[in-house]
Amino acid sequence: MSASLFSSYQVKGLQLKNRVVMAPMCQYSVTAKDGSPNDWHYVHYVSRAVGGTGLIIMEMTDVDPDGRITDQDLGLWSDEQIPAYARIVDAVHSYGTKIGIQIAHAGRKAEDAEVPVAPSAIAFPGAQYKLPRALTTEEVQGLVRQFGDAARRAVEAGMDTIELHGAHGYLIHQFHSSLTNKREDVYGQDLARFGVEVIEAVKREMPADMPLLFRISAVEYADGGYGIEHAIELSKAYQAAGVDVLHVSSGGEGPAGERKPGNYAGYQVAFARQIREALGIPVIAVGRLEDPALAEAVVGSGDADLVAIARGMLRDPYWATHAAVALGSKQTFAPEPYSRAY
């Protein structure tokens, strides 16, 4: 049997052995609080490469120390951090898996920053969150440069792709949402402008054949939040600026109001399909897709080009291999030392 999920896929110069993506998931495990990955991260990511994953996206990695959710998060604000990432990249490549990194800034969701920064001085709901300070126009422009600098370091570390985090209520999302962007300068007049400038800065640091991924929340669940139509318009602006693949999630901007996120498997797939159809752009679907048959259906039906597995891959580093076996794929991706178990 030939499973669509385990067919190869290419976007620009990125050639993947299958359509399985390890979704970026924060580990909160930088015990030295220096932003650099350690042995935990090495084992965490390399084991998923051994397990047959086509593309690993490293967790949210921040462009500034005060842009971390917590001080235990990864960062890429210094050239001194590059070797620790390169060590992971080299090991992942040795198992035939490609690897990218999600670069971001938490904005008002930075819990350990003394004074978080954001587009506007609006706190995220919850006792652990502080009132952020509104960024000046010049500071916004400086953050754009920081994203570009982080992208350069990612390229130097050998990453195969870069993903920008524009979802889940973090800084880029905060700029493109009217709930959190009340600015009167150019970054408030055009809600997509900050994201577009970040994309352009990052693209300048990337090889021409390296695809840029962008994670977007397709809808907001807080009362007054935007719907899929706004996400499509944002996506068009981001695609024009240089985004090659959209990773479609939802929510994260605040507590849900009248509109609630789905509690069923595949509840975000429809959003991915709508964006794919509207833009003609490759998309990654994500959200409770760990059932191999469902993941296969998402790719086989053309709803998405790639499927990202999150909690399912936390539970099982060999999810891709086990899914291939379950689907009767000709390729199991089992490493040779383990082959007799399959």
mmCIF file of C-alpha atoms in Angstrom, residues 12-338:
data_model
loop_
_atom_site.group_PDB
_atom_site.id
_atom_site.type_symbol
_atom_site.label_atom_id
_atom_site.label_comp_id
_atom_site.label_asym_id
_atom_site.label_seq_id
_atom_site.Cartn_x
_atom_site.Cartn_y
_atom_site.Cartn_z
ATOM 1 C CA LYS A 12 11.456 25.067 -3.138
ATOM 2 C CA GLY A 13 14.775 23.430 -2.155
ATOM 3 C CA LEU A 14 13.353 21.529 0.814
ATOM 4 C CA GLN A 15 12.900 17.842 -0.018
ATOM 5 C CA LEU A 16 11.050 15.807 2.625
ATOM 6 C CA LYS A 17 10.894 12.011 2.787
ATOM 7 C CA ASN A 18 7.289 12.124 4.048
ATOM 8 C CA ARG A 19 4.502 14.536 4.988
ATOM 9 C CA VAL A 20 4.878 14.129 8.771
ATOM 10 C CA VAL A 21 5.904 17.268 10.658
ATOM 11 C CA MET A 22 6.836 17.475 14.315
ATOM 12 C CA ALA A 23 4.959 20.542 15.518
ATOM 13 C CA PRO A 24 6.951 23.074 17.570
ATOM 14 C CA MET A 25 6.265 22.551 21.272
ATOM 15 C CA CYS A 26 7.969 24.483 24.078
ATOM 16 C CA GLN A 27 9.980 22.286 26.427
ATOM 17 C CA TYR A 28 10.681 24.915 29.128
ATOM 18 C CA SER A 29 13.905 23.028 29.775
ATOM 19 C CA VAL A 30 16.735 25.555 29.409
ATOM 20 C CA THR A 31 17.938 25.094 32.964
ATOM 21 C CA ALA A 32 20.878 27.481 32.514
ATOM 22 C CA LYS A 33 18.417 30.197 31.396
ATOM 23 C CA ASP A 34 20.880 31.199 28.662
ATOM 24 C CA GLY A 35 18.615 30.433 25.716
ATOM 25 C CA SER A 36 20.839 27.658 24.366
ATOM 26 C CA PRO A 37 19.578 24.107 23.782
ATOM 27 C CA ASN A 38 21.062 21.453 26.055
ATOM 28 C CA ASP A 39 21.197 17.652 26.183
ATOM 29 C CA TRP A 40 17.451 17.431 26.790
ATOM 30 C CA HIS A 41 16.752 19.250 23.533
ATOM 31 C CA TYR A 42 19.349 17.167 21.699
ATOM 32 C CA VAL A 43 17.750 13.868 22.741
ATOM 33 C CA HIS A 44 14.233 15.235 22.298
ATOM 34 C CA TYR A 45 14.714 16.263 18.676
ATOM 35 C CA VAL A 46 17.140 13.600 17.514
ATOM 36 C CA SER A 47 14.904 10.804 18.831
ATOM 37 C CA ARG A 48 12.066 12.071 16.593
ATOM 38 C CA ALA A 49 14.445 11.958 13.639
ATOM 39 C CA VAL A 50 15.277 8.346 14.530
ATOM 40 C CA GLY A 51 11.509 7.784 14.679
ATOM 41 C CA GLY A 52 11.038 8.667 11.017
ATOM 42 C CA THR A 53 9.656 12.217 11.091
ATOM 43 C CA GLY A 54 9.977 14.029 7.763
ATOM 44 C CA LEU A 55 10.354 17.568 9.154
ATOM 45 C CA ILE A 56 11.073 18.659 12.706
ATOM 46 C CA ILE A 57 10.244 22.241 13.670
ATOM 47 C CA MET A 58 12.120 23.222 16.799
ATOM 48 C CA GLU A 59 10.088 24.934 19.479
ATOM 49 C CA MET A 60 9.419 28.667 19.786
ATOM 50 C CA THR A 61 12.855 30.286 19.912
ATOM 51 C CA ASP A 62 12.970 33.929 20.845
ATOM 52 C CA VAL A 63 14.799 36.846 19.304
ATOM 53 C CA ASP A 64 15.325 38.689 22.601
ATOM 54 C CA PRO A 65 15.842 37.566 26.220
ATOM 55 C CA ASP A 66 12.740 39.498 27.276
ATOM 56 C CA GLY A 67 10.796 37.947 24.408
ATOM 57 C CA ARG A 68 10.723 34.521 26.021
ATOM 58 C CA ILE A 69 7.572 33.127 27.580
ATOM 59 C CA THR A 70 9.771 32.022 30.485
ATOM 60 C CA ASP A 71 13.476 32.170 31.185
ATOM 61 C CA GLN A 72 13.607 28.403 30.519
ATOM 62 C CA ASP A 73 12.849 28.949 26.809
ATOM 63 C CA LEU A 74 15.161 28.810 23.831
ATOM 64 C CA GLY A 75 16.632 31.921 22.260
ATOM 65 C CA LEU A 76 18.663 32.891 19.229
ATOM 66 C CA TRP A 77 19.720 36.422 20.072
ATOM 67 C CA SER A 78 23.489 35.770 20.161
ATOM 68 C CA ASP A 79 26.032 34.216 17.808
ATOM 69 C CA GLU A 80 27.335 32.294 20.817
ATOM 70 C CA GLN A 81 24.148 30.209 20.727
ATOM 71 C CA ILE A 82 24.695 28.947 17.169
ATOM 72 C CA PRO A 83 26.935 25.905 17.919
ATOM 73 C CA ALA A 84 24.396 24.283 20.250
ATOM 74 C CA TYR A 85 21.786 24.401 17.490
ATOM 75 C CA ALA A 86 24.236 23.194 14.847
ATOM 76 C CA ARG A 87 24.941 20.097 16.971
ATOM 77 C CA ILE A 88 21.249 19.163 16.892
ATOM 78 C CA VAL A 89 20.902 19.951 13.182
ATOM 79 C CA ASP A 90 23.839 17.731 12.234
ATOM 80 C CA ALA A 91 22.516 14.788 14.248
ATOM 81 C CA VAL A 92 18.975 15.140 12.845
ATOM 82 C CA HIS A 93 20.350 15.209 9.300
ATOM 83 C CA SER A 94 22.239 11.976 9.890
ATOM 84 C CA TYR A 95 18.864 10.162 10.073
ATOM 85 C CA GLY A 96 17.516 11.607 6.840
ATOM 86 C CA THR A 97 15.195 14.099 8.542
ATOM 87 C CA LYS A 98 15.007 17.822 7.811
ATOM 88 C CA ILE A 99 14.805 20.411 10.570
ATOM 89 C CA GLY A 100 13.607 23.965 10.919
ATOM 90 C CA ILE A 101 13.183 26.404 13.771
ATOM 91 C CA GLN A 102 10.298 28.606 14.862
ATOM 92 C CA ILE A 103 11.488 32.114 15.723
ATOM 93 C CA ALA A 104 9.275 34.420 17.704
ATOM 94 C CA HIS A 105 8.751 36.989 20.443
ATOM 95 C CA ALA A 106 6.153 36.484 23.175
ATOM 96 C CA GLY A 107 5.230 40.154 23.489
ATOM 97 C CA ARG A 108 2.669 40.617 26.260
ATOM 98 C CA LYS A 109 2.788 36.876 27.048
ATOM 99 C CA ALA A 110 6.401 37.103 28.288
ATOM 100 C CA GLU A 111 5.891 35.979 31.876
ATOM 101 C CA ASP A 112 9.409 36.488 33.232
ATOM 102 C CA ALA A 113 10.214 39.835 31.610
ATOM 103 C CA GLU A 114 10.332 42.597 34.192
ATOM 104 C CA VAL A 115 8.214 44.768 31.900
ATOM 105 C CA PRO A 116 6.860 42.987 28.816
ATOM 106 C CA VAL A 117 6.451 44.901 25.566
ATOM 107 C CA ALA A 118 3.543 44.788 23.135
ATOM 108 C CA PRO A 119 1.891 46.792 20.352
ATOM 109 C CA SER A 120 -0.371 48.392 22.980
ATOM 110 C CA ALA A 121 -0.477 48.482 26.780
ATOM 111 C CA ILE A 122 -3.091 45.755 27.139
ATOM 112 C CA ALA A 123 -2.398 42.885 29.520
ATOM 113 C CA PHE A 124 -3.098 39.262 28.676
ATOM 114 C CA PRO A 125 -5.789 37.928 31.050
ATOM 115 C CA GLY A 126 -4.398 35.934 33.983
ATOM 116 C CA ALA A 127 -2.604 36.552 37.255
ATOM 117 C CA GLN A 128 0.819 35.540 35.906
ATOM 118 C CA TYR A 129 0.757 38.196 33.186
ATOM 119 C CA LYS A 130 1.991 41.772 33.677
ATOM 120 C CA LEU A 131 0.823 44.966 32.067
ATOM 121 C CA PRO A 132 3.030 45.425 29.003
ATOM 122 C CA ARG A 133 4.590 48.657 27.822
ATOM 123 C CA ALA A 134 3.616 49.841 24.342
ATOM 124 C CA LEU A 135 6.562 49.751 21.952
ATOM 125 C CA THR A 136 7.700 52.969 20.302
ATOM 126 C CA THR A 137 7.811 53.054 16.510
ATOM 127 C CA GLU A 138 11.603 52.941 16.638
ATOM 128 C CA GLU A 139 11.516 49.911 18.953
ATOM 129 C CA VAL A 140 9.205 48.093 16.566
ATOM 130 C CA GLN A 141 11.698 48.681 13.786
ATOM 131 C CA GLY A 142 14.450 47.363 16.052
ATOM 132 C CA LEU A 143 12.467 44.180 16.670
ATOM 133 C CA VAL A 144 12.177 43.668 12.922
ATOM 134 C CA ARG A 145 15.972 43.718 12.757
ATOM 135 C CA GLN A 146 16.169 41.248 15.647
ATOM 136 C CA PHE A 147 14.018 38.780 13.708
ATOM 137 C CA GLY A 148 16.345 39.164 10.747
ATOM 138 C CA ASP A 149 19.406 38.611 12.919
ATOM 139 C CA ALA A 150 17.879 35.464 14.426
ATOM 140 C CA ALA A 151 17.161 34.162 10.926
ATOM 141 C CA ARG A 152 20.798 34.680 9.947
ATOM 142 C CA ARG A 153 21.895 32.629 12.945
ATOM 143 C CA ALA A 154 19.413 29.882 12.084
ATOM 144 C CA VAL A 155 20.854 29.683 8.580
ATOM 145 C CA GLU A 156 24.387 29.575 9.974
ATOM 146 C CA ALA A 157 23.348 26.711 12.259
ATOM 147 C CA GLY A 158 22.323 24.718 9.179
ATOM 148 C CA MET A 159 18.531 24.839 9.478
ATOM 149 C CA ASP A 160 16.594 23.634 6.434
ATOM 150 C CA THR A 161 13.712 26.048 6.929
ATOM 151 C CA ILE A 162 12.491 28.807 9.248
ATOM 152 C CA GLU A 163 9.005 29.289 10.666
ATOM 153 C CA LEU A 164 7.725 32.599 11.994
ATOM 154 C CA HIS A 165 5.275 32.359 14.882
ATOM 155 C CA GLY A 166 2.339 34.579 14.019
ATOM 156 C CA ALA A 167 -0.210 32.625 16.055
ATOM 157 C CA HIS A 168 -1.359 31.883 19.603
ATOM 158 C CA GLY A 169 -1.307 35.442 20.860
ATOM 159 C CA TYR A 170 2.431 36.094 20.546
ATOM 160 C CA LEU A 171 3.937 39.322 19.225
ATOM 161 C CA ILE A 172 3.262 39.067 15.469
ATOM 162 C CA HIS A 173 -0.272 37.904 16.250
ATOM 163 C CA GLN A 174 -0.656 40.814 18.673
ATOM 164 C CA PHE A 175 0.187 43.231 15.870
ATOM 165 C CA HIS A 176 -2.250 41.778 13.351
ATOM 166 C CA SER A 177 -5.207 41.581 15.755
ATOM 167 C CA SER A 178 -7.456 44.548 16.417
ATOM 168 C CA LEU A 179 -8.013 43.189 19.935
ATOM 169 C CA THR A 180 -4.411 43.895 20.894
ATOM 170 C CA ASN A 181 -3.243 46.515 18.397
ATOM 171 C CA LYS A 182 -4.653 49.951 19.226
ATOM 172 C CA ARG A 183 -1.693 51.890 17.823
ATOM 173 C CA GLU A 184 -2.054 55.141 15.885
ATOM 174 C CA ASP A 185 1.241 54.911 13.957
ATOM 175 C CA VAL A 186 1.867 53.013 10.705
ATOM 176 C CA TYR A 187 1.892 49.699 12.588
ATOM 177 C CA GLY A 188 -1.640 50.323 13.751
ATOM 178 C CA GLN A 189 -2.977 51.728 10.513
ATOM 179 C CA ASP A 190 -1.996 48.524 8.685
ATOM 180 C CA LEU A 191 -2.377 45.461 10.925
ATOM 181 C CA ALA A 192 -0.250 43.294 8.620
ATOM 182 C CA ARG A 193 2.642 45.742 8.384
ATOM 183 C CA PHE A 194 4.765 44.400 11.257
ATOM 184 C CA GLY A 195 4.408 40.830 10.032
ATOM 185 C CA VAL A 196 5.242 41.865 6.480
ATOM 186 C CA GLU A 197 8.370 43.729 7.586
ATOM 187 C CA VAL A 198 9.503 40.767 9.694
ATOM 188 C CA ILE A 199 8.988 38.434 6.732
ATOM 189 C CA GLU A 200 10.978 40.708 4.452
ATOM 190 C CA ALA A 201 13.816 41.014 6.994
ATOM 191 C CA VAL A 202 13.961 37.245 7.476
ATOM 192 C CA LYS A 203 13.835 36.515 3.738
ATOM 193 C CA ARG A 204 16.859 38.728 3.205
ATOM 194 C CA GLU A 205 18.875 36.392 5.428
ATOM 195 C CA MET A 206 17.654 33.129 3.870
ATOM 196 C CA PRO A 207 19.014 31.331 0.797
ATOM 197 C CA ALA A 208 16.738 31.789 -2.204
ATOM 198 C CA ASP A 209 15.781 28.103 -2.265
ATOM 199 C CA MET A 210 14.917 27.886 1.459
ATOM 200 C CA PRO A 211 11.168 28.052 2.131
ATOM 201 C CA LEU A 212 9.743 30.322 4.807
ATOM 202 C CA LEU A 213 6.923 28.913 6.949
ATOM 203 C CA PHE A 214 4.459 31.058 8.872
ATOM 204 C CA ARG A 215 2.182 29.854 11.663
ATOM 205 C CA ILE A 216 -1.101 31.733 11.833
ATOM 206 C CA SER A 217 -4.176 31.576 14.028
ATOM 207 C CA ALA A 218 -6.990 31.260 11.490
ATOM 208 C CA VAL A 219 -9.600 32.520 13.949
ATOM 209 C CA GLU A 220 -9.668 34.121 17.374
ATOM 210 C CA TYR A 221 -12.002 32.773 20.030
ATOM 211 C CA ALA A 222 -12.154 35.815 22.315
ATOM 212 C CA ASP A 223 -15.302 37.881 21.891
ATOM 213 C CA GLY A 224 -14.729 40.471 19.182
ATOM 214 C CA GLY A 225 -11.867 38.477 17.705
ATOM 215 C CA TYR A 226 -11.266 38.079 14.001
ATOM 216 C CA GLY A 227 -12.586 35.289 11.791
ATOM 217 C CA ILE A 228 -11.221 33.310 8.870
ATOM 218 C CA GLU A 229 -11.810 36.173 6.413
ATOM 219 C CA HIS A 230 -9.305 38.398 8.219
ATOM 220 C CA ALA A 231 -6.824 35.523 8.443
ATOM 221 C CA ILE A 232 -7.092 35.011 4.681
ATOM 222 C CA GLU A 233 -6.406 38.685 4.013
ATOM 223 C CA LEU A 234 -3.419 38.599 6.362
ATOM 224 C CA SER A 235 -2.190 35.431 4.683
ATOM 225 C CA LYS A 236 -2.371 37.077 1.264
ATOM 226 C CA ALA A 237 -0.209 39.957 2.511
ATOM 227 C CA TYR A 238 2.247 37.555 4.096
ATOM 228 C CA GLN A 239 2.386 35.386 0.976
ATOM 229 C CA ALA A 240 3.119 38.466 -1.151
ATOM 230 C CA ALA A 241 5.922 39.380 1.269
ATOM 231 C CA GLY A 242 7.572 35.974 0.859
ATOM 232 C CA VAL A 243 5.849 33.255 2.910
ATOM 233 C CA ASP A 244 5.981 29.890 1.114
ATOM 234 C CA VAL A 245 3.979 27.641 3.476
ATOM 235 C CA LEU A 246 1.268 28.465 6.029
ATOM 236 C CA HIS A 247 0.978 26.413 9.222
ATOM 237 C CA VAL A 248 -2.668 26.844 10.201
ATOM 238 C CA SER A 249 -3.689 26.809 13.871
ATOM 239 C CA SER A 250 -6.187 28.929 15.827
ATOM 240 C CA GLY A 251 -6.750 30.895 19.028
ATOM 241 C CA GLY A 252 -4.318 31.755 21.786
ATOM 242 C CA GLU A 253 -5.181 35.442 22.016
ATOM 243 C CA GLY A 254 -7.204 35.127 25.214
ATOM 244 C CA PRO A 255 -9.960 33.173 26.950
ATOM 245 C CA ALA A 256 -12.644 31.876 24.607
ATOM 246 C CA GLY A 257 -15.926 33.771 24.465
ATOM 247 C CA GLU A 258 -19.046 32.833 22.549
ATOM 248 C CA ARG A 259 -17.004 31.079 19.851
ATOM 249 C CA LYS A 260 -15.257 27.994 21.232
ATOM 250 C CA PRO A 261 -12.422 25.882 19.822
ATOM 251 C CA GLY A 262 -13.403 22.396 18.765
ATOM 252 C CA ASN A 263 -12.921 19.505 21.136
ATOM 253 C CA TYR A 264 -12.789 16.917 18.368
ATOM 254 C CA ALA A 265 -10.015 15.418 16.287
ATOM 255 C CA GLY A 266 -9.092 17.495 13.262
ATOM 256 C CA TYR A 267 -11.081 20.557 14.330
ATOM 257 C CA GLN A 268 -8.658 22.955 12.614
ATOM 258 C CA VAL A 269 -8.389 21.121 9.291
ATOM 259 C CA ALA A 270 -11.221 23.127 7.718
ATOM 260 C CA PHE A 271 -9.262 26.337 8.363
ATOM 261 C CA ALA A 272 -6.202 24.908 6.617
ATOM 262 C CA ARG A 273 -8.326 23.848 3.650
ATOM 263 C CA GLN A 274 -9.962 27.286 3.351
ATOM 264 C CA ILE A 275 -6.602 29.074 3.352
ATOM 265 C CA ARG A 276 -5.125 26.572 0.890
ATOM 266 C CA GLU A 277 -8.040 27.059 -1.493
ATOM 267 C CA ALA A 278 -8.062 30.860 -1.163
ATOM 268 C CA LEU A 279 -4.339 31.341 -1.728
ATOM 269 C CA GLY A 280 -3.177 28.282 -3.651
ATOM 270 C CA ILE A 281 -0.348 27.959 -1.122
ATOM 271 C CA PRO A 282 0.969 24.805 0.587
ATOM 272 C CA VAL A 283 -0.413 24.409 4.100
ATOM 273 C CA ILE A 284 0.355 22.404 7.208
ATOM 274 C CA ALA A 285 -2.655 21.188 9.184
ATOM 275 C CA VAL A 286 -2.313 20.755 12.935
ATOM 276 C CA GLY A 287 -4.485 19.944 15.942
ATOM 277 C CA ARG A 288 -5.413 16.519 17.277
ATOM 278 C CA LEU A 289 -4.317 14.645 14.153
ATOM 279 C CA GLU A 290 -2.423 11.825 15.853
ATOM 280 C CA ASP A 291 -4.731 9.080 14.574
ATOM 281 C CA PRO A 292 -2.815 7.738 11.546
ATOM 282 C CA ALA A 293 -5.990 7.173 9.529
ATOM 283 C CA LEU A 294 -7.088 10.761 10.100
ATOM 284 C CA ALA A 295 -3.650 12.148 9.242
ATOM 285 C CA GLU A 296 -3.683 10.067 6.056
ATOM 286 C CA ALA A 297 -7.152 11.345 5.149
ATOM 287 C CA VAL A 298 -6.093 14.975 5.592
ATOM 288 C CA VAL A 299 -3.258 14.589 3.091
ATOM 289 C CA GLY A 300 -5.013 12.103 0.814
ATOM 290 C CA SER A 301 -8.086 14.298 0.421
ATOM 291 C CA GLY A 302 -6.037 17.393 -0.372
ATOM 292 C CA ASP A 303 -7.091 19.323 2.726
ATOM 293 C CA ALA A 304 -3.430 19.974 3.521
ATOM 294 C CA ASP A 305 -0.017 19.196 2.090
ATOM 295 C CA LEU A 306 1.607 18.292 5.400
ATOM 296 C CA VAL A 307 0.345 17.185 8.813
ATOM 297 C CA ALA A 308 1.906 18.401 12.071
ATOM 298 C CA ILE A 309 1.755 16.095 15.077
ATOM 299 C CA ALA A 310 2.095 17.699 18.500
ATOM 300 C CA ARG A 311 1.090 15.883 21.685
ATOM 301 C CA GLY A 312 0.981 12.584 19.829
ATOM 302 C CA MET A 313 4.673 12.948 19.147
ATOM 303 C CA LEU A 314 5.397 13.919 22.743
ATOM 304 C CA ARG A 315 3.889 10.588 23.729
ATOM 305 C CA ASP A 316 5.615 8.624 21.001
ATOM 306 C CA PRO A 317 8.911 9.737 19.434
ATOM 307 C CA TYR A 318 8.429 6.966 16.842
ATOM 308 C CA TRP A 319 4.981 8.173 15.820
ATOM 309 C CA ALA A 320 5.911 8.354 12.144
ATOM 310 C CA THR A 321 7.244 4.794 12.065
ATOM 311 C CA HIS A 322 4.251 3.437 13.957
ATOM 312 C CA ALA A 323 1.823 5.340 11.719
ATOM 313 C CA ALA A 324 3.518 3.962 8.616
ATOM 314 C CA VAL A 325 3.111 0.430 9.962
ATOM 315 C CA ALA A 326 -0.529 1.063 10.866
ATOM 316 C CA LEU A 327 -1.259 2.362 7.364
ATOM 317 C CA GLY A 328 0.538 -0.519 5.679
ATOM 318 C CA SER A 329 3.040 1.778 4.023
ATOM 319 C CA LYS A 330 5.840 0.209 2.018
ATOM 320 C CA GLN A 331 8.231 2.444 3.941
ATOM 321 C CA THR A 332 8.276 2.252 7.727
ATOM 322 C CA PHE A 333 11.377 4.417 8.240
ATOM 323 C CA ALA A 334 12.423 2.108 11.065
ATOM 324 C CA PRO A 335 16.182 2.414 11.676
ATOM 325 C CA GLU A 336 18.158 -0.691 10.775
ATOM 326 C CA PRO A 337 19.034 -1.631 14.398
ATOM 327 C CA TYR A 338 15.276 -1.745 15.144
#
